[in-house]
Coordinates of C-alpha atoms and ligand atoms in Angstrom, one line a residue:
M213 CA 101.6 -32.9 -182.8
A214 CA 101.4 -33.7 -179.1
A215 CA 101.1 -30.6 -176.9
Q216 CA 104.1 -29.7 -174.8
I217 CA 102.0 -28.4 -171.9
G218 CA 98.3 -28.4 -170.9
V219 CA 96.6 -25.6 -169.1
T220 CA 93.3 -26.2 -167.2
G221 CA 91.5 -23.2 -165.8
L222 CA 91.0 -20.5 -168.4
A223 CA 89.8 -17.5 -166.4
V224 CA 92.0 -14.4 -167.0
M225 CA 95.2 -15.7 -165.5
G226 CA 95.1 -19.2 -167.1
A227 CA 94.0 -17.9 -170.5
N228 CA 96.8 -15.3 -170.5
L229 CA 99.5 -17.8 -169.4
A230 CA 98.3 -20.2 -172.1
R231 CA 98.5 -17.4 -174.7
N232 CA 102.0 -16.5 -173.4
L233 CA 103.1 -20.1 -173.8
A234 CA 101.6 -20.3 -177.3
R235 CA 103.1 -17.0 -178.3
N236 CA 106.5 -18.4 -177.3
G237 CA 106.2 -21.2 -179.7
Y238 CA 104.8 -24.0 -177.4
T239 CA 101.9 -26.1 -178.4
V240 CA 99.4 -25.7 -175.6
A241 CA 96.4 -28.0 -174.9
V242 CA 93.7 -25.9 -173.1
H243 CA 90.8 -27.0 -170.9
N244 CA 88.3 -25.4 -168.6
R245 CA 85.6 -26.9 -166.4
S246 CA 83.0 -25.1 -168.4
R247 CA 83.5 -25.2 -172.2
A248 CA 82.6 -21.6 -172.8
R249 CA 86.0 -20.2 -171.7
T250 CA 87.9 -22.6 -173.9
D251 CA 85.8 -21.6 -176.9
A252 CA 86.2 -17.9 -176.1
L253 CA 90.0 -18.3 -175.9
I254 CA 90.2 -20.1 -179.2
A255 CA 87.8 -17.7 -180.9
E256 CA 89.5 -14.6 -179.7
H257 CA 93.2 -15.6 -179.6
G258 CA 93.5 -19.0 -181.4
G259 CA 95.6 -17.4 -184.1
E260 CA 98.3 -16.4 -181.7
G261 CA 99.9 -19.8 -181.6
D262 CA 99.3 -23.6 -181.5
F263 CA 96.4 -24.4 -179.2
V264 CA 94.7 -27.7 -178.8
P265 CA 91.2 -27.1 -177.4
T266 CA 89.9 -30.0 -175.3
E267 CA 86.6 -30.6 -173.6
T268 CA 87.4 -33.1 -170.8
M269 CA 90.3 -33.7 -168.5
A270 CA 90.9 -37.1 -170.1
E271 CA 91.1 -35.3 -173.5
L272 CA 93.5 -32.8 -172.1
V273 CA 95.8 -35.4 -170.7
G274 CA 95.6 -37.4 -173.9
A275 CA 96.8 -34.5 -175.9
L276 CA 100.1 -34.1 -174.1
E277 CA 103.6 -35.4 -174.8
K278 CA 105.3 -37.5 -172.0
P279 CA 106.3 -36.8 -169.4
R280 CA 103.1 -34.7 -169.2
R281 CA 103.0 -31.2 -167.8
V282 CA 99.6 -30.0 -166.7
L283 CA 99.3 -26.4 -165.4
I284 CA 96.4 -25.8 -163.1
M285 CA 95.2 -22.2 -162.9
V286 CA 91.9 -22.4 -161.0
K287 CA 90.6 -20.6 -157.9
A288 CA 92.9 -21.3 -155.0
G289 CA 91.7 -23.7 -152.2
K290 CA 89.4 -26.7 -152.7
P291 CA 89.1 -26.3 -156.5
V292 CA 92.8 -27.1 -156.8
D293 CA 92.3 -30.3 -154.8
D294 CA 89.3 -31.2 -156.9
V295 CA 91.3 -30.7 -160.1
I296 CA 94.2 -32.7 -158.8
A297 CA 91.8 -35.6 -157.8
E298 CA 90.4 -35.6 -161.3
L299 CA 93.9 -35.5 -162.9
V300 CA 95.8 -38.1 -160.8
P301 CA 94.1 -41.3 -162.2
L302 CA 94.8 -40.1 -165.7
L303 CA 98.5 -39.5 -165.2
D304 CA 101.6 -41.7 -165.2
K305 CA 104.7 -41.8 -163.1
D306 CA 107.0 -38.7 -163.6
D307 CA 104.3 -36.6 -165.0
I308 CA 104.2 -33.0 -163.6
I309 CA 101.3 -31.2 -162.1
I310 CA 101.8 -27.5 -161.8
D311 CA 99.7 -25.2 -159.6
A312 CA 100.4 -21.6 -160.6
G313 CA 97.5 -20.1 -158.6
N314 CA 97.9 -18.3 -155.3
S315 CA 97.8 -21.4 -153.1
H316 CA 98.9 -21.3 -149.5
Y317 CA 102.3 -22.8 -149.1
T318 CA 101.2 -25.3 -146.5
D319 CA 98.6 -26.7 -149.0
T320 CA 101.4 -27.0 -151.6
R321 CA 103.6 -28.9 -149.1
R322 CA 100.7 -31.3 -148.4
R323 CA 99.9 -31.8 -152.1
E324 CA 103.6 -32.3 -153.0
A325 CA 104.0 -34.9 -150.4
A326 CA 100.8 -36.8 -151.3
L327 CA 101.6 -36.8 -155.0
A328 CA 105.3 -37.7 -154.5
E329 CA 104.0 -41.0 -153.0
K330 CA 102.2 -41.7 -156.3
G331 CA 105.4 -41.0 -158.3
L332 CA 104.1 -37.7 -159.6
H333 CA 105.8 -34.3 -159.4
F334 CA 103.8 -31.5 -158.0
V335 CA 105.2 -28.0 -158.5
G336 CA 103.7 -25.0 -156.7
V337 CA 104.5 -21.9 -158.7
G338 CA 104.2 -18.4 -157.5
V339 CA 103.3 -16.0 -160.4
S340 CA 103.2 -12.3 -160.0
G341 CA 102.3 -9.5 -162.4
G342 CA 98.6 -9.7 -162.7
E343 CA 96.8 -10.3 -165.9
E344 CA 99.2 -8.3 -168.0
G345 CA 102.2 -10.0 -166.5
A346 CA 100.7 -13.4 -167.2
L347 CA 100.4 -12.5 -170.9
K348 CA 103.6 -10.5 -171.5
G349 CA 106.0 -12.0 -169.0
P350 CA 105.4 -12.4 -165.2
S351 CA 107.9 -13.0 -162.4
I352 CA 107.8 -16.7 -161.7
M353 CA 108.7 -18.5 -158.5
P354 CA 108.7 -22.3 -159.0
G355 CA 109.0 -24.7 -156.1
G356 CA 108.8 -28.5 -156.3
S357 CA 111.6 -31.0 -157.0
K358 CA 114.8 -29.9 -158.8
K359 CA 114.2 -32.8 -161.2
S360 CA 110.8 -31.3 -162.3
Y361 CA 112.5 -28.0 -162.9
E362 CA 114.8 -29.6 -165.4
S363 CA 111.8 -30.3 -167.6
L364 CA 109.7 -27.3 -166.7
G365 CA 112.3 -24.6 -166.1
P366 CA 113.2 -23.8 -169.7
M367 CA 109.5 -23.2 -170.5
L368 CA 108.8 -21.0 -167.5
E369 CA 112.0 -19.1 -168.0
K370 CA 111.1 -18.4 -171.6
I371 CA 107.6 -17.0 -170.8
S372 CA 108.8 -15.0 -167.8
A373 CA 109.8 -11.3 -167.8
H374 CA 113.5 -10.7 -168.6
V375 CA 115.7 -8.0 -167.2
D376 CA 119.2 -7.5 -168.6
G377 CA 118.8 -10.6 -170.6
E378 CA 118.1 -12.7 -167.4
P379 CA 114.8 -14.5 -166.9
C380 CA 112.7 -13.4 -163.9
C381 CA 112.3 -17.1 -163.0
S382 CA 114.5 -19.5 -161.2
W383 CA 114.0 -22.6 -159.1
I384 CA 113.2 -21.5 -155.6
G385 CA 113.3 -24.6 -153.5
T386 CA 111.5 -27.8 -152.8
D387 CA 107.8 -28.3 -152.1
G388 CA 106.1 -25.1 -151.0
A389 CA 109.1 -22.8 -151.4
G390 CA 107.8 -21.1 -154.5
H391 CA 104.4 -20.3 -153.1
F392 CA 106.1 -19.1 -149.8
V393 CA 108.3 -16.7 -151.7
K394 CA 105.4 -15.4 -153.7
M395 CA 103.5 -14.9 -150.5
V396 CA 106.3 -12.9 -149.0
H397 CA 106.5 -10.9 -152.3
N398 CA 102.9 -10.0 -151.8
G399 CA 103.6 -9.0 -148.2
I400 CA 106.3 -6.7 -149.3
E401 CA 103.9 -5.3 -151.9
Y402 CA 101.5 -4.4 -149.1
A403 CA 104.3 -2.6 -147.3
D404 CA 105.4 -0.8 -150.5
M405 CA 101.9 0.5 -151.1
Q406 CA 101.4 1.5 -147.5
V407 CA 104.7 3.6 -147.3
I408 CA 103.6 5.3 -150.5
G409 CA 100.2 6.0 -148.9
E410 CA 101.9 7.4 -145.8
A411 CA 104.1 9.7 -148.0
Y412 CA 101.0 10.9 -149.9
D413 CA 99.1 11.6 -146.6
L414 CA 101.9 13.6 -145.1
L415 CA 102.4 15.6 -148.3
R416 CA 98.6 16.2 -148.6
S417 CA 97.5 16.7 -145.0
G418 CA 100.9 18.0 -143.7
A419 CA 102.2 20.1 -146.6
G420 CA 98.9 20.8 -148.3
L421 CA 100.1 19.4 -151.7
E422 CA 97.2 18.6 -154.0
P423 CA 97.2 15.2 -155.8
A424 CA 98.1 16.9 -159.2
E425 CA 101.2 18.5 -157.6
Q426 CA 102.1 15.2 -155.9
A427 CA 101.7 13.4 -159.3
K428 CA 104.7 15.5 -160.4
I429 CA 106.6 14.8 -157.2
F430 CA 106.1 11.0 -157.5
A431 CA 107.1 11.1 -161.2
E432 CA 110.3 12.9 -160.2
W433 CA 110.9 10.4 -157.4
N434 CA 110.5 7.7 -160.0
K435 CA 113.7 8.9 -161.7
G436 CA 115.9 8.3 -158.6
D437 CA 116.6 5.4 -156.2
L438 CA 112.8 5.0 -155.5
S439 CA 112.3 4.1 -159.2
S440 CA 109.7 1.4 -159.3
F441 CA 106.5 0.2 -160.9
L442 CA 104.4 1.2 -157.8
I443 CA 105.9 4.8 -157.6
E444 CA 105.3 5.1 -161.4
I445 CA 101.6 4.1 -161.1
T446 CA 101.2 6.3 -158.0
A447 CA 102.0 9.3 -160.2
E448 CA 99.4 8.1 -162.7
V449 CA 96.7 7.5 -160.1
L450 CA 97.3 10.9 -158.3
G451 CA 97.3 12.7 -161.6
H452 CA 94.0 11.2 -162.7
V453 CA 90.9 13.4 -162.6
D454 CA 87.4 11.9 -162.2
A455 CA 85.5 12.6 -165.4
K456 CA 82.1 12.7 -163.6
T457 CA 83.0 15.3 -160.9
G458 CA 86.2 17.0 -162.2
K459 CA 87.7 16.2 -158.8
P460 CA 91.0 14.4 -158.3
F461 CA 90.2 10.7 -158.8
I462 CA 91.7 9.9 -155.4
D463 CA 89.0 12.1 -153.7
V464 CA 86.1 10.1 -155.1
V465 CA 87.4 6.7 -154.0
V466 CA 86.2 5.3 -150.7
D467 CA 89.2 5.2 -148.3
A468 CA 88.7 1.5 -147.2
A469 CA 91.4 -0.8 -148.6
G470 CA 90.6 -4.3 -149.6
M471 CA 92.7 -7.4 -149.4
K472 CA 92.5 -10.9 -150.8
G473 CA 94.6 -12.5 -148.0
T474 CA 98.2 -13.0 -149.0
G475 CA 99.4 -10.1 -146.8
G476 CA 97.6 -11.6 -143.8
W477 CA 99.1 -15.0 -144.7
T478 CA 102.6 -13.5 -144.6
V479 CA 102.0 -12.1 -141.2
M480 CA 100.6 -15.3 -139.8
A481 CA 103.5 -17.3 -141.2
A482 CA 105.9 -14.7 -139.7
L483 CA 104.3 -15.0 -136.3
E484 CA 104.8 -18.8 -136.5
L485 CA 108.4 -18.3 -137.4
G486 CA 109.0 -15.5 -134.9
S487 CA 110.1 -13.2 -137.7
P488 CA 109.6 -9.5 -137.1
V489 CA 108.0 -8.3 -140.3
T490 CA 106.7 -5.2 -138.7
G491 CA 106.3 -3.2 -142.0
I492 CA 104.2 -5.9 -143.6
G493 CA 102.2 -6.4 -140.3
E494 CA 101.4 -2.7 -140.0
S495 CA 100.4 -2.5 -143.6
V496 CA 97.9 -5.3 -143.2
F497 CA 96.5 -3.7 -140.1
A498 CA 96.4 -0.3 -141.7
R499 CA 94.1 -1.8 -144.4
A500 CA 92.0 -3.5 -141.7
L501 CA 91.7 -0.2 -139.8
S502 CA 90.7 1.7 -142.9
S503 CA 87.8 -0.8 -143.4
Q504 CA 86.4 -0.2 -139.9
S505 CA 83.7 1.9 -141.3
A506 CA 81.4 1.4 -138.3
Q507 CA 83.9 2.8 -135.8
R508 CA 85.7 5.6 -137.7
P509 CA 82.9 8.2 -137.7
T510 CA 82.4 7.7 -133.9
A511 CA 86.1 8.0 -133.3
Q512 CA 86.2 11.2 -135.3
Q513 CA 83.6 12.7 -132.9
L514 CA 84.7 11.2 -129.7
L515 CA 88.5 10.9 -129.6
A516 CA 90.6 13.9 -128.9
G517 CA 93.6 14.6 -131.2
H518 CA 95.5 17.4 -129.5
E519 CA 97.5 17.9 -132.6
V520 CA 100.6 20.1 -132.4
K521 CA 101.1 22.8 -135.0
V522 CA 104.5 22.5 -136.5
D523 CA 106.4 24.6 -139.0
L524 CA 107.4 22.2 -141.7
P525 CA 111.0 22.5 -142.7
D526 CA 111.8 23.6 -146.3
T527 CA 113.2 20.1 -146.8
F528 CA 109.9 18.4 -145.9
V529 CA 109.2 16.9 -149.3
E530 CA 112.7 15.6 -149.5
D531 CA 112.5 14.4 -145.9
V532 CA 109.4 12.4 -146.8
R533 CA 111.1 10.9 -149.8
Q534 CA 114.0 9.8 -147.5
A535 CA 111.6 8.4 -144.9
L536 CA 109.8 6.5 -147.6
Y537 CA 113.1 5.1 -148.9
A538 CA 114.3 4.0 -145.5
S539 CA 111.0 2.4 -144.5
K540 CA 110.8 0.6 -147.8
L541 CA 114.3 -0.7 -147.3
V542 CA 113.4 -2.0 -143.8
S543 CA 110.3 -3.8 -145.3
Y544 CA 112.6 -5.5 -147.8
A545 CA 115.1 -6.4 -145.2
Q546 CA 112.4 -7.8 -143.0
G547 CA 110.8 -9.8 -145.8
L548 CA 114.1 -11.3 -146.9
D549 CA 115.0 -12.1 -143.2
M550 CA 111.7 -13.9 -143.0
L551 CA 112.8 -16.0 -146.0
V552 CA 116.0 -16.9 -144.1
S553 CA 113.9 -18.1 -141.1
A554 CA 111.6 -20.1 -143.4
A555 CA 114.5 -21.7 -145.1
K556 CA 115.8 -23.0 -141.8
E557 CA 112.4 -24.2 -140.7
Y558 CA 111.5 -26.0 -143.9
G559 CA 114.9 -27.1 -145.1
W560 CA 114.9 -24.9 -148.2
E561 CA 118.1 -23.6 -149.8
L562 CA 116.7 -20.2 -150.7
D563 CA 119.1 -18.1 -152.8
L564 CA 118.3 -14.5 -151.8
A565 CA 120.3 -13.1 -154.8
A566 CA 118.3 -15.2 -157.2
I567 CA 115.0 -14.3 -155.6
A568 CA 115.8 -10.5 -155.5
S569 CA 116.9 -10.9 -159.1
L570 CA 113.7 -12.4 -160.3
W571 CA 111.6 -9.7 -158.6
R572 CA 113.4 -7.1 -160.8
G573 CA 110.9 -7.6 -163.6
G574 CA 107.3 -8.7 -164.3
C575 CA 106.1 -8.5 -160.7
I576 CA 104.3 -5.7 -158.8
I577 CA 107.3 -4.9 -156.5
R578 CA 109.7 -4.5 -159.5
A579 CA 112.1 -1.7 -158.6
A580 CA 115.5 -0.3 -159.3
L581 CA 116.4 -1.1 -155.7
L582 CA 116.2 -4.8 -156.4
R583 CA 119.3 -4.7 -158.6
T584 CA 121.3 -3.4 -155.7
I585 CA 119.8 -6.0 -153.4
T586 CA 120.7 -8.7 -155.9
E587 CA 124.3 -7.4 -156.0
A588 CA 124.5 -7.3 -152.2
Y589 CA 123.5 -11.0 -152.0
R590 CA 125.7 -12.0 -154.9
S591 CA 128.8 -10.5 -153.2
E592 CA 131.5 -12.5 -151.5
N593 CA 130.1 -11.7 -148.1
P594 CA 126.3 -11.7 -148.3
P595 CA 124.9 -9.7 -145.4
A596 CA 123.1 -11.4 -142.5
N597 CA 120.5 -8.6 -142.8
L598 CA 120.0 -6.6 -145.9
L599 CA 120.7 -3.4 -143.9
F600 CA 124.2 -4.7 -143.2
A601 CA 125.2 -4.6 -146.8
P602 CA 127.6 -1.6 -147.0
E603 CA 125.6 0.3 -149.6
F604 CA 122.4 0.0 -147.6
T605 CA 124.0 0.7 -144.2
E606 CA 125.2 3.9 -145.7
A607 CA 122.0 4.8 -147.5
I608 CA 119.7 4.2 -144.6
G609 CA 122.2 6.0 -142.2
A610 CA 122.0 9.0 -144.5
A611 CA 118.2 9.0 -144.3
V612 CA 117.9 8.7 -140.6
P613 CA 117.8 12.4 -139.7
A614 CA 115.0 13.1 -142.2
W615 CA 113.2 9.9 -141.2
R616 CA 113.2 10.9 -137.5
R617 CA 111.9 14.4 -138.4
V618 CA 109.1 12.9 -140.5
V619 CA 108.0 10.4 -137.9
A620 CA 108.1 13.1 -135.2
T621 CA 106.1 15.5 -137.4
A622 CA 103.6 12.9 -138.3
A623 CA 103.0 12.2 -134.5
Q624 CA 102.6 15.9 -133.8
L625 CA 100.2 16.5 -136.7
G626 CA 98.2 13.4 -135.9
I627 CA 98.8 11.8 -139.2
P628 CA 99.1 8.1 -138.9
A629 CA 102.3 6.8 -140.4
P630 CA 102.4 3.2 -139.0
V631 CA 105.1 1.8 -141.3
F632 CA 107.3 4.9 -141.3
S633 CA 107.3 4.8 -137.5
S634 CA 107.4 1.1 -136.9
S635 CA 110.3 0.7 -139.4
L636 CA 112.2 3.3 -137.5
A637 CA 111.4 1.5 -134.2
Y638 CA 112.7 -1.7 -135.8
Y639 CA 115.9 0.0 -137.0
D640 CA 116.4 1.5 -133.5
G641 CA 115.5 -1.8 -131.8
L642 CA 118.0 -3.7 -133.9
R643 CA 120.9 -1.3 -133.2
R644 CA 120.1 -0.7 -129.5
E645 CA 122.7 -2.1 -127.1
R646 CA 120.2 -2.9 -124.3
L647 CA 116.5 -3.5 -124.9
P648 CA 113.7 -3.5 -122.3
A649 CA 113.4 -7.2 -123.1
A650 CA 115.5 -7.7 -120.0
L651 CA 112.5 -6.3 -118.0
T652 CA 110.1 -8.6 -119.9
Q653 CA 112.3 -11.5 -118.8
G654 CA 112.3 -10.4 -115.2
L655 CA 108.5 -10.0 -115.2
R656 CA 108.0 -13.4 -116.9
D657 CA 110.3 -15.0 -114.2
L658 CA 108.3 -13.4 -111.4
F659 CA 104.8 -14.3 -112.5
G660 CA 105.5 -17.6 -114.3
A661 CA 108.9 -18.8 -113.3
H662 CA 109.9 -18.7 -117.0
T663 CA 113.6 -18.2 -116.0
Y664 CA 116.2 -15.9 -117.6
K665 CA 119.8 -15.9 -118.7
R666 CA 122.4 -13.6 -117.0
V667 CA 124.8 -11.3 -118.9
D668 CA 127.7 -12.6 -116.7
A669 CA 127.2 -16.3 -116.4
E670 CA 126.3 -19.3 -118.5
G671 CA 123.0 -21.2 -117.8
T672 CA 119.4 -20.5 -116.9
F673 CA 118.3 -18.9 -113.7
H674 CA 115.2 -18.3 -111.6
T675 CA 114.8 -15.9 -108.7
L676 CA 112.7 -17.2 -105.7
W677 CA 110.4 -14.1 -105.9
S678 CA 107.9 -15.2 -103.3
G679 CA 110.7 -16.6 -101.0
D680 CA 113.9 -15.1 -99.9
K681 CA 114.6 -13.7 -103.5
S682 CA 117.7 -15.8 -103.8
E683 CA 118.7 -17.0 -107.3
V684 CA 118.8 -20.6 -108.3
K685 CA 120.5 -22.1 -111.3
Q686 CA 118.1 -24.3 -113.3
D687 CA 120.6 -26.4 -115.3
Ligands
NDP141 P1 89.7 -17.3 -160.5 O1 90.5 -17.3 -159.3 O2 88.6 -16.3 -160.6 O3 89.2 -18.8 -160.8 C1 88.3 -19.0 -161.9 C2 88.7 -20.3 -162.6 O4 88.7 -21.4 -161.7 C3 87.8 -20.7 -163.7 O5 88.5 -21.2 -164.8 C4 86.9 -21.7 -163.0 O6 86.2 -22.5 -163.9 C5 87.9 -22.4 -162.2 N1 87.3 -23.2 -161.1 C6 86.7 -22.8 -160.0 N2 86.4 -23.8 -159.2 C7 86.7 -24.9 -159.9 C8 86.5 -26.3 -159.6 N3 86.0 -26.8 -158.5 N4 87.0 -27.2 -160.5 C9 87.5 -26.8 -161.7 N5 87.7 -25.5 -162.0 C10 87.3 -24.6 -161.1 O7 90.7 -17.1 -161.8 P2 92.0 -16.1 -162.0 O8 92.4 -16.3 -163.4 O9 91.7 -14.7 -161.5 O10 93.0 -16.7 -161.0 C11 93.5 -18.0 -161.0 C12 94.5 -18.2 -159.9 O11 95.6 -17.3 -160.1 C13 94.0 -17.9 -158.5 O12 94.6 -18.8 -157.6 C14 94.5 -16.5 -158.3 O13 94.6 -16.2 -156.9 C15 95.8 -16.5 -159.0 N6 96.4 -15.3 -159.4 C16 95.6 -14.3 -159.8 C17 96.1 -13.1 -160.2 C18 95.3 -12.0 -160.7 O14 95.8 -10.9 -161.0 N7 94.0 -12.3 -161.0 C19 97.6 -12.8 -160.1 C20 98.4 -13.9 -159.7 C21 97.8 -15.1 -159.3 P3 84.8 -22.1 -164.5 O15 85.1 -21.2 -165.7 O16 84.2 -23.4 -165.0 O17 84.0 -21.5 -163.4

């Protein structure tokens, strides 16, 4: 029997996706550049379903029913182009190439356009959930043409995570939309982890709560509106004791956070779009700062702190919880707002309700909050900004007093809380009647004749700063 889908690239993600497809009843042809991975997959998991092991790309393509579906799961970047180049001469019109790796959305746009000219469908698919998700049900964000989704969608929906009977997979939009949304998902993931880190630091360095005590606090928080995968595993990590030293695990881990790139990609894309994703940006930079191992010891010796002693309120733990919640909400609002900007720029019809819905399961940012976000965007009047949805306006408003106390306390104690504080600044910036941007405009006009608009007249104006300071209308 011809295979319904082929998977090439059988490292951990490809092998697990292939197994997921086979476990769901599909016949899966499998291939890897080096044969050993194919053999290992068949030897260890061949009994889980119908696999067709193949040795060459031609054999893989030959094993597939038409129109063919070939899923590439190799290292992002040039390897994807190499595999596409090898595949194209073997394929026929209307066949579908799927790239489910972490490709940059601009590469996906380029590849989609090039392959469309050859009559082939190219589908960039964002997959979140790590190894386990790939095997048991990830969150899946497919881009590409709507037509390709007709053929591919049912399969992807079947192997995705499900929440309330709904698949965590739906068509995102044309060309690179799927990879773009996955990228922003990862950016939000950075912010989610950073706000958790800031809460931990404030509770540890501010309130003196040991990791084991905090494990209980986070486990408790996981029962409320912060309920999420990341809060759940925070309790697990903080409760873990290092077997070698008997110390809290967290104390034996080097405090320099790594990154593979997608957070940075999100910030770069946001800069190009002019989208203020301050929470994601600060999270990326916090990781970068943590890794400045050459400068940190010198800074500890040289730079004065002048910390201020503060009596923490009895409500401090609850205050931190509320600051975390509010900052997290801002990061989601900013990430979703970035999607709106991208949709305008690239002509995508992104459905924010569908995107929030498919993030509810399978992926790293899965959280109870996403159900409420989904409902907000499914309502008759979807908000222009997530914070304008009545339930969130109310929730964040209620958190503001605690949030201000926490940010002020962090500043006094010298505990960095970049996302807590920048999220509050974003919130205040958004709601401020007058911003100092008016001064920025004045300065820009003086040194560069960049012009400005007036609050009381239409048009664009320039002041003759080096002349008689009279104002001229530019258009
Ligand atoms: P890797 O990113 O480590 O890539 C290894 C695979 O790529 C191997 O199958 C390797 O073949 C193949 N490969 C590398 N270069 C080439 C080439 N020039 N031609 C053909 N094949 C090549 O594998 P992962 O499974 O970790 O990830 C796959 C993709 O999924 C990546 O884009 C990754 O970013 C993404 N991803 C990963 C997640 C994770 O948790 N790991 C989560 C979500 C997405 P060979 O065996 O012959 O060397």
